[in-house]
């Protein structure tokens, strides 16, 4: 295991996250100024076999939006959500049965737009494994865990160029045992890996707690 991804070292780095995320509205050019709905996701970490893993979900192909896509648990902000972190924790509970009180939140990683019309904020948290996660069949087809060091391996990642509304942008893609992680979730993974590597992609919007 790479020492960079030793659990204690990762936790130390995540402890430097604040509650003001990096803002990447240039992820997909052309979305600036468009009305976007607020949403939040939780990037859930757990330690398995002395390695930190991220938990991903795969949407049913029957869903009207994001069918078959791999994502982190999350969704649209509800009126009763006082903070966006409440949205991320509530959605994680509804989708995979992870109780909010069982999650140690490290902070907010990135806020970014999606071409589906959302402004999504990613929160990073950890829960203790083993844990009886239960997928909501109405929203989740499958759950799976991926070691951080696998995601960081160049052999399992690539960047593709896509276009939307006549504008080109980079698409980050990760492969794991038949699963393809891409789109907004792939971008979130790339930002997390950059953060853990000590890189900052903008004007230092990651602030210490």
CSV table of C-alpha atoms in Angstrom, one decimal:
chain,number,residue,atom,x,y,z
A,1,UNK,CA,0.0,0.0,0.0
A,2,UNK,CA,1.3,3.5,-0.9
A,3,UNK,CA,2.2,5.4,2.2
A,4,UNK,CA,0.3,8.3,0.7
A,5,UNK,CA,-2.9,6.4,1.3
A,6,UNK,CA,-2.2,5.0,4.7
A,7,UNK,CA,-5.4,5.6,6.7
A,8,UNK,CA,-3.9,7.8,9.4
A,9,UNK,CA,-2.2,10.0,6.8
A,10,UNK,CA,-5.4,10.4,4.8
A,11,UNK,CA,-7.3,11.2,7.9
A,12,UNK,CA,-4.7,13.8,8.8
A,13,UNK,CA,-5.0,15.4,5.4
A,14,UNK,CA,-8.9,15.3,5.5
A,15,UNK,CA,-8.7,17.1,8.9
A,16,UNK,CA,-7.5,20.1,6.9
A,17,UNK,CA,-10.7,20.4,5.1
A,18,UNK,CA,-13.0,23.3,6.0
A,19,UNK,CA,-16.6,24.0,5.5
A,20,UNK,CA,-16.1,26.4,2.6
A,21,UNK,CA,-15.6,24.2,-0.4
A,22,UNK,CA,-13.5,24.8,-3.5
A,23,UNK,CA,-15.8,26.3,-6.1
A,24,UNK,CA,-15.3,24.8,-9.6
A,25,UNK,CA,-17.9,26.5,-11.8
A,26,UNK,CA,-15.6,26.2,-14.7
A,27,UNK,CA,-15.8,22.4,-14.7
A,28,UNK,CA,-18.3,22.6,-17.6
A,29,UNK,CA,-17.9,26.0,-19.5
A,30,UNK,CA,-21.2,27.7,-20.3
A,31,UNK,CA,-23.1,26.9,-17.1
A,32,UNK,CA,-22.2,30.2,-15.5
A,33,UNK,CA,-25.3,32.4,-14.7
A,34,UNK,CA,-27.8,29.6,-15.3
A,35,UNK,CA,-30.4,28.8,-12.6
A,36,UNK,CA,-29.2,25.8,-10.7
A,37,UNK,CA,-30.9,23.8,-7.9
A,38,UNK,CA,-28.9,23.1,-4.8
A,39,UNK,CA,-27.9,19.5,-4.1
A,40,UNK,CA,-25.3,17.7,-1.9
A,41,UNK,CA,-23.6,14.3,-1.9
A,42,UNK,CA,-21.6,12.4,0.7
A,43,UNK,CA,-18.3,10.7,-0.3
A,44,UNK,CA,-18.4,8.0,2.3
A,45,UNK,CA,-15.1,6.4,3.5
A,46,UNK,CA,-14.5,3.4,5.6
A,47,UNK,CA,-11.4,1.3,6.5
A,48,UNK,CA,-11.4,-2.3,5.2
A,49,UNK,CA,-8.2,-4.4,5.5
A,50,UNK,CA,-6.1,-1.4,6.6
A,51,UNK,CA,-7.1,0.5,3.4
A,52,UNK,CA,-9.6,3.3,3.1
A,53,UNK,CA,-12.3,2.7,0.6
A,54,UNK,CA,-15.0,4.9,-1.0
A,55,UNK,CA,-18.5,3.7,-1.2
A,56,UNK,CA,-20.3,4.2,-4.5
A,57,UNK,CA,-23.8,3.5,-5.6
A,58,UNK,CA,-25.2,2.5,-9.0
A,59,UNK,CA,-28.6,3.7,-10.1
A,60,UNK,CA,-31.2,1.4,-11.5
A,61,UNK,CA,-31.6,1.6,-15.3
A,62,UNK,CA,-35.3,2.2,-14.8
A,63,UNK,CA,-34.7,5.7,-13.3
A,64,UNK,CA,-35.8,8.7,-15.4
A,65,UNK,CA,-32.7,10.6,-14.5
A,66,UNK,CA,-29.1,9.3,-14.1
A,67,UNK,CA,-30.2,5.8,-14.9
A,68,UNK,CA,-27.4,3.2,-14.6
A,69,UNK,CA,-24.9,5.9,-13.4
A,70,UNK,CA,-22.4,5.4,-10.6
A,71,UNK,CA,-22.6,8.1,-8.0
A,72,UNK,CA,-22.1,9.0,-4.3
A,73,UNK,CA,-25.3,8.9,-2.2
A,74,UNK,CA,-26.9,12.3,-2.4
A,75,UNK,CA,-29.6,14.4,-3.9
A,76,UNK,CA,-31.6,17.7,-4.0
A,77,UNK,CA,-31.7,19.9,-0.9
A,78,UNK,CA,-35.1,19.7,0.8
A,79,UNK,CA,-36.7,22.8,2.6
A,80,UNK,CA,-36.2,21.1,6.0
A,81,UNK,CA,-32.4,20.8,5.4
A,82,UNK,CA,-30.8,23.5,7.5
A,83,UNK,CA,-27.4,23.0,5.9
A,84,UNK,CA,-26.2,21.3,2.8
A,85,UNK,CA,-24.3,18.8,5.0
A,86,UNK,CA,-27.8,17.9,6.4
A,87,UNK,CA,-28.8,17.1,2.8
A,88,UNK,CA,-25.8,14.8,2.2
A,89,UNK,CA,-26.4,12.9,5.5
A,90,UNK,CA,-30.1,12.6,5.0
A,91,UNK,CA,-29.7,11.3,1.5
A,92,UNK,CA,-27.0,8.8,2.6
A,93,UNK,CA,-29.5,7.5,5.2
A,94,UNK,CA,-32.3,7.2,2.7
A,95,UNK,CA,-30.3,5.6,0.0
A,96,UNK,CA,-27.8,3.3,1.8
A,97,UNK,CA,-29.1,3.1,5.4
A,98,UNK,CA,-26.1,5.1,6.8
A,99,UNK,CA,-27.2,6.9,10.0
A,100,UNK,CA,-26.1,10.5,10.2
A,101,UNK,CA,-24.8,10.0,13.7
A,102,UNK,CA,-22.5,7.2,12.5
A,103,UNK,CA,-20.7,9.5,10.1
A,104,UNK,CA,-17.7,11.7,11.1
A,105,UNK,CA,-17.8,14.6,8.7
A,106,UNK,CA,-14.4,16.0,7.7
A,107,UNK,CA,-15.7,19.0,5.7
A,108,UNK,CA,-16.7,20.2,2.3
A,109,UNK,CA,-14.6,19.3,-0.7
A,110,UNK,CA,-16.0,21.0,-3.8
A,111,UNK,CA,-19.0,22.8,-5.1
A,112,UNK,CA,-19.7,22.4,-8.9
A,113,UNK,CA,-22.4,22.6,-11.5
A,114,UNK,CA,-23.8,19.7,-13.4
A,115,UNK,CA,-25.3,19.7,-16.9
A,116,UNK,CA,-28.5,18.3,-15.3
A,117,UNK,CA,-29.1,21.6,-13.7
A,118,UNK,CA,-27.8,21.2,-10.2
A,119,UNK,CA,-25.1,23.0,-8.0
A,120,UNK,CA,-23.7,20.1,-6.1
A,121,UNK,CA,-21.6,20.3,-2.9
A,122,UNK,CA,-19.5,17.3,-2.0
A,123,UNK,CA,-18.9,16.4,1.7
A,124,UNK,CA,-16.4,13.8,2.8
A,125,UNK,CA,-17.1,11.6,5.8
A,126,UNK,CA,-16.1,8.3,7.4
A,127,UNK,CA,-18.0,5.5,9.1
A,128,UNK,CA,-16.7,2.5,10.9
A,129,UNK,CA,-16.7,-0.8,9.1
A,130,UNK,CA,-18.2,-3.4,9.3
A,131,UNK,CA,-21.6,-1.6,8.9
A,132,UNK,CA,-25.0,-3.0,7.8
A,133,UNK,CA,-25.5,-0.8,4.8
A,134,UNK,CA,-28.9,-1.4,3.1
A,135,UNK,CA,-29.6,-0.1,-0.4
A,136,UNK,CA,-32.9,1.5,-1.1
A,137,UNK,CA,-34.1,-0.5,-4.1
A,138,UNK,CA,-36.1,2.4,-5.5
A,139,UNK,CA,-32.9,4.4,-5.9
A,140,UNK,CA,-30.0,2.0,-5.8
A,141,UNK,CA,-29.3,-1.1,-7.9
A,142,UNK,CA,-26.0,-1.9,-6.3
A,143,UNK,CA,-23.4,-0.6,-3.8
A,144,UNK,CA,-19.6,-1.3,-4.1
A,145,UNK,CA,-16.4,-0.1,-2.4
A,146,UNK,CA,-13.2,1.0,-4.1
A,147,UNK,CA,-9.8,1.4,-2.4
A,148,UNK,CA,-8.5,5.0,-2.7
A,149,UNK,CA,-5.1,3.7,-3.9
A,150,UNK,CA,-6.9,1.8,-6.8
A,151,UNK,CA,-8.6,5.1,-7.9
A,152,UNK,CA,-5.2,6.8,-7.8
A,153,UNK,CA,-3.6,4.2,-10.0
A,154,UNK,CA,-3.1,5.6,-13.6
A,155,UNK,CA,-3.8,2.1,-15.0
A,156,UNK,CA,-7.4,2.5,-14.0
A,157,UNK,CA,-8.1,6.1,-14.9
A,158,UNK,CA,-8.3,8.3,-18.0
A,159,UNK,CA,-9.5,11.7,-19.1
A,160,UNK,CA,-11.8,12.0,-22.1
A,161,UNK,CA,-12.9,15.0,-24.0
A,162,UNK,CA,-16.7,15.5,-24.3
A,163,UNK,CA,-18.8,18.4,-25.6
A,164,UNK,CA,-22.0,19.8,-24.3
A,165,UNK,CA,-23.9,22.7,-25.8
A,166,UNK,CA,-21.1,23.2,-28.2
A,167,UNK,CA,-18.4,23.5,-25.5
A,168,UNK,CA,-15.7,20.9,-24.9
A,169,UNK,CA,-14.7,19.8,-21.4
A,170,UNK,CA,-12.7,17.0,-19.7
A,171,UNK,CA,-14.4,13.9,-18.4
A,172,UNK,CA,-12.6,12.0,-15.6
A,173,UNK,CA,-13.1,8.2,-15.9
A,174,UNK,CA,-12.2,5.5,-13.4
A,175,UNK,CA,-12.6,1.7,-13.9
A,176,UNK,CA,-13.1,-0.9,-11.1
A,177,UNK,CA,-14.2,-4.5,-11.6
A,178,UNK,CA,-16.7,-3.8,-14.4
A,179,UNK,CA,-17.9,-0.5,-13.0
A,180,UNK,CA,-17.2,2.8,-14.7
A,181,UNK,CA,-17.1,5.9,-12.6
A,182,UNK,CA,-17.5,9.1,-14.7
A,183,UNK,CA,-19.4,12.3,-15.1
A,184,UNK,CA,-19.8,14.6,-12.0
A,185,UNK,CA,-18.8,11.7,-9.7
A,186,UNK,CA,-15.6,11.1,-11.6
A,187,UNK,CA,-14.8,14.7,-11.3
A,188,UNK,CA,-15.4,14.6,-7.5
A,189,UNK,CA,-13.0,11.7,-7.3
A,190,UNK,CA,-10.4,13.6,-9.2
A,191,UNK,CA,-10.7,16.6,-6.9
A,192,UNK,CA,-10.5,14.4,-3.8
A,193,UNK,CA,-7.3,12.7,-5.1
A,194,UNK,CA,-5.8,16.1,-5.9
A,195,UNK,CA,-6.6,17.3,-2.4
A,196,UNK,CA,-5.0,14.2,-0.8
A,197,UNK,CA,-2.0,14.7,-3.0
A,198,UNK,CA,-1.6,18.3,-1.6
A,199,UNK,CA,-2.7,20.0,-4.9
A,200,UNK,CA,-5.1,22.9,-5.0
A,201,UNK,CA,-6.9,23.5,-8.3
A,202,UNK,CA,-8.0,27.1,-7.6
A,203,UNK,CA,-7.3,30.1,-5.4
A,204,UNK,CA,-6.9,28.1,-2.1
A,205,UNK,CA,-10.6,27.8,-1.4
A,206,UNK,CA,-9.9,24.8,0.8
A,207,UNK,CA,-9.7,26.3,4.2
A,208,UNK,CA,-8.6,24.8,7.5
A,209,UNK,CA,-11.2,24.0,10.1
